[in-house]
Amino acid sequence: MFGPLLSPHDPTAQDLLHALEGPSLAHPLGTDHVGRDVFARLAHGAGRSLGIALACVGAATGIGLGLGLTAAYAGRWSDMAIMRLADLMLAFPGSLLALLISGFLGGGVLPMLIGIKLTLWPQFARMARAIAQSELKEPHVEAARLAGFPARTLLIRHVLPAVLRQTTTLATLGLGAAIMSISALGFLGLGLQPPTPEWGAMISELLPYISEAPVQMAAPCLAIFISVLGATLLGQALSEPDSGKEIER
């Protein structure tokens, strides 16, 4: 996220006289087909790729938790309506749905956010509903209900903390999926538009020059790989304490 501070070069500045140069002191990862510094573009693209992924996961988590808690508490008909909507969204392949929405709306940040959010929220809603239904049957929650506490208090103070503990792991895994979706849309030209640096778009731009610039081509691929791997390992690390407690029980 602080990568732009490490590179003195403008990520959009072109220098055709130094196109496809290999790594050097001036350009640690070389230059692309129009002479732009690859390290500068990689560093500036990190903030956009990871920032958009975090925004997508955050929005999907909020929507999913809200609908999941509503389905668990509001009653049979609301539960059926929300869960059938979630099933409908899950029937579409996630990447295909994001691709269709981005393509229909012309690409860019907003369509990308909408498409990826629609692919992620059903997972959070289903998990939140399952955990909330279990928590609502706990004795202390039943006691609070009989004491006359409103539904908002029951859900926020007694149910939501347990839901958040479980969905944090799912959110980290969703972050990796969001990074992959953003990169895929950028590769297809439906993400951030040139000359804005973005990892998927960088791969698409350098693909015709893979034989002349293998290092430049590998840089955004490796950045995506490390980011997704980091998100996955973070999710596994967060889930281990809970898994240990379940085994002990």
Short mmCIF file of C-alpha atoms in Angstrom, two decimals:
data_model
loop_
_atom_site.label_atom_id
_atom_site.label_comp_id
_atom_site.label_asym_id
_atom_site.label_seq_id
_atom_site.Cartn_x
_atom_site.Cartn_y
_atom_site.Cartn_z
CA MET A 1 0.00 0.00 0.00
CA PHE A 2 2.99 2.29 0.53
CA GLY A 3 4.63 1.17 -2.69
CA PRO A 4 4.11 4.48 -4.56
CA LEU A 5 6.42 6.16 -2.04
CA LEU A 6 9.25 3.82 -3.10
CA SER A 7 9.20 4.72 -6.79
CA PRO A 8 10.18 8.16 -8.09
CA HIS A 9 8.73 7.48 -11.56
CA ASP A 10 5.35 8.49 -12.91
CA PRO A 11 3.44 5.24 -13.65
CA THR A 12 1.81 6.75 -16.75
CA ALA A 13 4.87 8.56 -18.21
CA GLN A 14 5.90 7.06 -21.56
CA ASP A 15 9.43 6.87 -22.94
CA LEU A 16 9.42 5.03 -26.27
CA LEU A 17 13.20 5.25 -26.57
CA HIS A 18 13.52 2.93 -23.56
CA ALA A 19 10.67 0.52 -24.28
CA LEU A 20 11.00 -3.12 -23.09
CA GLU A 21 14.26 -2.51 -21.28
CA GLY A 22 15.33 -5.13 -18.77
CA PRO A 23 15.74 -4.58 -15.01
CA SER A 24 18.28 -1.92 -14.05
CA LEU A 25 19.06 0.46 -11.22
CA ALA A 26 16.84 3.11 -12.78
CA HIS A 27 14.03 0.62 -13.48
CA PRO A 28 14.20 -2.34 -11.02
CA LEU A 29 11.59 -4.34 -12.96
CA GLY A 30 12.30 -2.91 -16.40
CA THR A 31 9.96 -0.97 -18.66
CA ASP A 32 6.88 -1.99 -20.62
CA HIS A 33 6.12 -1.73 -24.35
CA VAL A 34 5.76 2.07 -24.23
CA GLY A 35 8.64 2.73 -21.83
CA ARG A 36 6.67 3.05 -18.59
CA ASP A 37 8.37 1.92 -15.38
CA VAL A 38 6.92 -1.48 -14.43
CA PHE A 39 7.79 -1.16 -10.74
CA ALA A 40 6.00 2.20 -10.54
CA ARG A 41 2.92 0.77 -12.25
CA LEU A 42 3.02 -2.31 -10.02
CA ALA A 43 3.27 -0.17 -6.88
CA HIS A 44 0.51 2.23 -7.87
CA GLY A 45 -1.67 -0.64 -9.09
CA ALA A 46 -1.41 -2.37 -5.70
CA GLY A 47 -3.41 0.34 -3.96
CA ARG A 48 -6.14 0.15 -6.57
CA SER A 49 -6.35 -3.65 -6.84
CA LEU A 50 -6.26 -4.24 -3.09
CA GLY A 51 -8.35 -1.18 -2.26
CA ILE A 52 -11.15 -2.16 -4.63
CA ALA A 53 -11.02 -5.74 -3.35
CA LEU A 54 -11.34 -4.54 0.27
CA ALA A 55 -14.26 -2.28 -0.70
CA CYS A 56 -16.02 -5.17 -2.46
CA VAL A 57 -15.56 -7.56 0.45
CA GLY A 58 -16.59 -4.92 2.99
CA ALA A 59 -19.78 -4.08 1.12
CA ALA A 60 -20.60 -7.75 0.48
CA THR A 61 -20.04 -8.55 4.16
CA GLY A 62 -22.33 -5.74 5.30
CA ILE A 63 -25.10 -6.71 2.88
CA GLY A 64 -24.75 -10.42 3.62
CA LEU A 65 -24.78 -9.99 7.40
CA GLY A 66 -27.79 -7.70 7.29
CA LEU A 67 -29.82 -10.04 5.12
CA GLY A 68 -28.66 -13.14 7.02
CA LEU A 69 -29.68 -11.71 10.40
CA THR A 70 -33.00 -10.60 8.94
CA ALA A 71 -33.65 -14.08 7.54
CA ALA A 72 -32.85 -15.71 10.88
CA TYR A 73 -35.07 -13.43 12.96
CA ALA A 74 -37.88 -12.05 10.79
CA GLY A 75 -39.80 -15.25 10.22
CA ARG A 76 -40.51 -17.93 7.66
CA TRP A 77 -41.54 -15.85 4.66
CA SER A 78 -38.68 -13.38 4.93
CA ASP A 79 -36.29 -16.28 5.45
CA MET A 80 -37.56 -18.06 2.33
CA ALA A 81 -37.43 -14.92 0.18
CA ILE A 82 -33.87 -13.99 1.18
CA MET A 83 -32.51 -17.53 0.92
CA ARG A 84 -34.13 -18.15 -2.47
CA LEU A 85 -32.57 -14.90 -3.70
CA ALA A 86 -29.19 -16.08 -2.38
CA ASP A 87 -29.67 -19.45 -4.12
CA LEU A 88 -30.49 -17.64 -7.36
CA MET A 89 -27.29 -15.61 -7.16
CA LEU A 90 -25.23 -18.71 -6.33
CA ALA A 91 -26.64 -20.47 -9.40
CA PHE A 92 -24.55 -18.16 -11.60
CA PRO A 93 -20.77 -18.71 -11.74
CA GLY A 94 -19.26 -15.82 -9.78
CA SER A 95 -16.75 -14.69 -12.38
CA LEU A 96 -19.31 -14.92 -15.17
CA LEU A 97 -21.82 -12.79 -13.26
CA ALA A 98 -19.20 -10.11 -12.54
CA LEU A 99 -18.13 -10.23 -16.20
CA LEU A 100 -21.70 -9.84 -17.49
CA ILE A 101 -22.48 -6.90 -15.20
CA SER A 102 -19.21 -5.11 -15.95
CA GLY A 103 -19.64 -5.68 -19.67
CA PHE A 104 -23.29 -4.55 -19.65
CA LEU A 105 -22.48 -1.36 -17.72
CA GLY A 106 -19.40 -0.56 -19.79
CA GLY A 107 -16.62 -1.41 -17.35
CA GLY A 108 -15.00 0.81 -14.77
CA VAL A 109 -14.85 0.84 -10.98
CA LEU A 110 -18.57 1.08 -10.14
CA PRO A 111 -19.74 -1.81 -12.38
CA MET A 112 -16.84 -3.89 -11.07
CA LEU A 113 -17.86 -3.18 -7.47
CA ILE A 114 -21.48 -4.09 -8.20
CA GLY A 115 -20.59 -7.30 -10.01
CA ILE A 116 -18.18 -8.62 -7.39
CA LYS A 117 -20.49 -7.67 -4.49
CA LEU A 118 -23.32 -9.63 -6.09
CA THR A 119 -21.12 -12.71 -6.33
CA LEU A 120 -19.94 -12.56 -2.70
CA TRP A 121 -22.88 -11.50 -0.50
CA PRO A 122 -24.86 -14.81 -0.67
CA GLN A 123 -22.03 -16.66 1.05
CA PHE A 124 -22.04 -14.21 3.96
CA ALA A 125 -25.83 -14.24 4.16
CA ARG A 126 -26.06 -18.03 4.38
CA MET A 127 -23.35 -18.26 7.04
CA ALA A 128 -24.79 -15.37 9.07
CA ARG A 129 -28.25 -16.95 8.97
CA ALA A 130 -26.99 -20.34 10.14
CA ILE A 131 -24.98 -18.87 13.03
CA ALA A 132 -27.75 -16.45 14.03
CA GLN A 133 -30.36 -19.22 14.16
CA SER A 134 -28.12 -21.18 16.50
CA GLU A 135 -27.38 -18.16 18.71
CA LEU A 136 -31.04 -17.18 18.98
CA LYS A 137 -31.71 -20.54 20.68
CA GLU A 138 -29.12 -19.93 23.39
CA PRO A 139 -30.51 -19.54 26.95
CA HIS A 140 -29.13 -16.04 27.50
CA VAL A 141 -30.72 -14.81 24.27
CA GLU A 142 -34.04 -16.40 25.19
CA ALA A 143 -33.82 -14.75 28.59
CA ALA A 144 -33.17 -11.36 26.99
CA ARG A 145 -36.14 -11.87 24.67
CA LEU A 146 -38.44 -12.76 27.59
CA ALA A 147 -37.16 -9.72 29.48
CA GLY A 148 -38.59 -7.56 26.69
CA PHE A 149 -35.44 -6.41 24.91
CA PRO A 150 -36.17 -5.24 21.34
CA ALA A 151 -35.02 -7.23 18.32
CA ARG A 152 -32.35 -4.67 17.49
CA THR A 153 -30.71 -5.12 20.89
CA LEU A 154 -30.87 -8.91 20.69
CA LEU A 155 -29.27 -9.01 17.26
CA ILE A 156 -26.57 -6.38 17.83
CA ARG A 157 -25.50 -7.23 21.39
CA HIS A 158 -26.02 -10.99 21.55
CA VAL A 159 -26.01 -12.42 18.02
CA LEU A 160 -23.81 -10.15 15.89
CA PRO A 161 -20.54 -10.69 17.85
CA ALA A 162 -20.75 -14.46 17.31
CA VAL A 163 -21.56 -13.96 13.63
CA LEU A 164 -18.62 -11.60 13.13
CA ARG A 165 -16.16 -14.06 14.69
CA GLN A 166 -17.14 -16.72 12.18
CA THR A 167 -17.47 -14.54 9.09
CA THR A 168 -14.04 -12.90 9.49
CA THR A 169 -12.42 -16.01 8.07
CA LEU A 170 -14.85 -16.06 5.16
CA ALA A 171 -14.10 -12.39 4.48
CA THR A 172 -10.37 -13.04 4.14
CA LEU A 173 -11.03 -15.86 1.70
CA GLY A 174 -13.44 -13.60 -0.17
CA LEU A 175 -10.67 -11.01 -0.40
CA GLY A 176 -8.55 -13.44 -2.41
CA ALA A 177 -11.49 -14.19 -4.70
CA ALA A 178 -12.12 -10.47 -5.18
CA ILE A 179 -8.50 -9.84 -6.13
CA MET A 180 -8.71 -12.60 -8.74
CA SER A 181 -12.00 -11.24 -10.13
CA ILE A 182 -10.65 -7.68 -10.35
CA SER A 183 -7.53 -8.90 -12.13
CA ALA A 184 -9.60 -11.02 -14.53
CA LEU A 185 -11.86 -8.09 -15.40
CA GLY A 186 -8.81 -5.87 -15.88
CA PHE A 187 -7.22 -8.47 -18.14
CA LEU A 188 -10.36 -8.49 -20.31
CA GLY A 189 -10.46 -4.70 -20.48
CA LEU A 190 -13.56 -4.34 -18.28
CA GLY A 191 -11.83 -2.99 -15.18
CA LEU A 192 -9.91 0.23 -14.70
CA GLN A 193 -9.29 1.87 -18.04
CA PRO A 194 -5.81 2.70 -19.47
CA PRO A 195 -3.48 4.30 -18.68
CA THR A 196 -4.49 3.69 -15.04
CA PRO A 197 -2.13 1.04 -13.61
CA GLU A 198 -3.88 -2.17 -12.56
CA TRP A 199 -2.40 -5.66 -12.26
CA GLY A 200 -4.79 -7.50 -14.59
CA ALA A 201 -4.54 -4.80 -17.25
CA MET A 202 -0.73 -4.91 -16.99
CA ILE A 203 -0.76 -8.63 -17.78
CA SER A 204 -3.00 -8.04 -20.79
CA GLU A 205 -0.77 -5.24 -22.10
CA LEU A 206 2.47 -7.21 -21.71
CA LEU A 207 1.16 -10.58 -22.94
CA PRO A 208 2.18 -9.97 -26.61
CA TYR A 209 5.73 -9.20 -25.44
CA ILE A 210 6.23 -12.14 -23.08
CA SER A 211 9.28 -13.41 -24.97
CA GLU A 212 11.00 -10.00 -24.98
CA ALA A 213 9.98 -9.01 -21.43
CA PRO A 214 9.49 -12.09 -19.21
CA VAL A 215 10.39 -10.21 -16.01
CA GLN A 216 7.92 -7.42 -16.71
CA MET A 217 5.23 -10.00 -17.47
CA ALA A 218 5.96 -12.03 -14.33
CA ALA A 219 5.82 -9.04 -11.96
CA PRO A 220 2.02 -8.47 -11.90
CA CYS A 221 1.39 -12.24 -11.98
CA LEU A 222 3.56 -12.69 -8.91
CA ALA A 223 1.89 -9.74 -7.17
CA ILE A 224 -1.55 -11.33 -7.68
CA PHE A 225 -0.27 -14.71 -6.51
CA ILE A 226 1.30 -13.31 -3.33
CA SER A 227 -1.80 -11.26 -2.49
CA VAL A 228 -4.21 -14.18 -2.92
CA LEU A 229 -1.88 -16.52 -1.03
CA GLY A 230 -1.55 -13.98 1.79
CA ALA A 231 -5.32 -13.61 2.08
CA THR A 232 -5.78 -17.39 2.11
CA LEU A 233 -3.12 -17.95 4.78
CA LEU A 234 -4.64 -15.16 6.87
CA GLY A 235 -8.02 -16.86 6.67
CA GLN A 236 -6.54 -20.18 7.73
CA ALA A 237 -4.71 -18.55 10.64
CA LEU A 238 -7.90 -16.86 11.85
CA SER A 239 -9.86 -20.09 11.65
CA GLU A 240 -7.38 -22.24 13.60
CA PRO A 241 -8.30 -21.06 17.14
CA ASP A 242 -12.01 -21.62 16.47
CA SER A 243 -11.29 -25.00 14.92
CA GLY A 244 -9.31 -26.01 18.00
CA LYS A 245 -12.17 -25.01 20.29
CA GLU A 246 -14.67 -27.01 18.25
CA ILE A 247 -12.47 -30.10 18.43
CA GLU A 248 -12.16 -29.73 22.19
CA ARG A 249 -15.93 -29.47 22.52
#
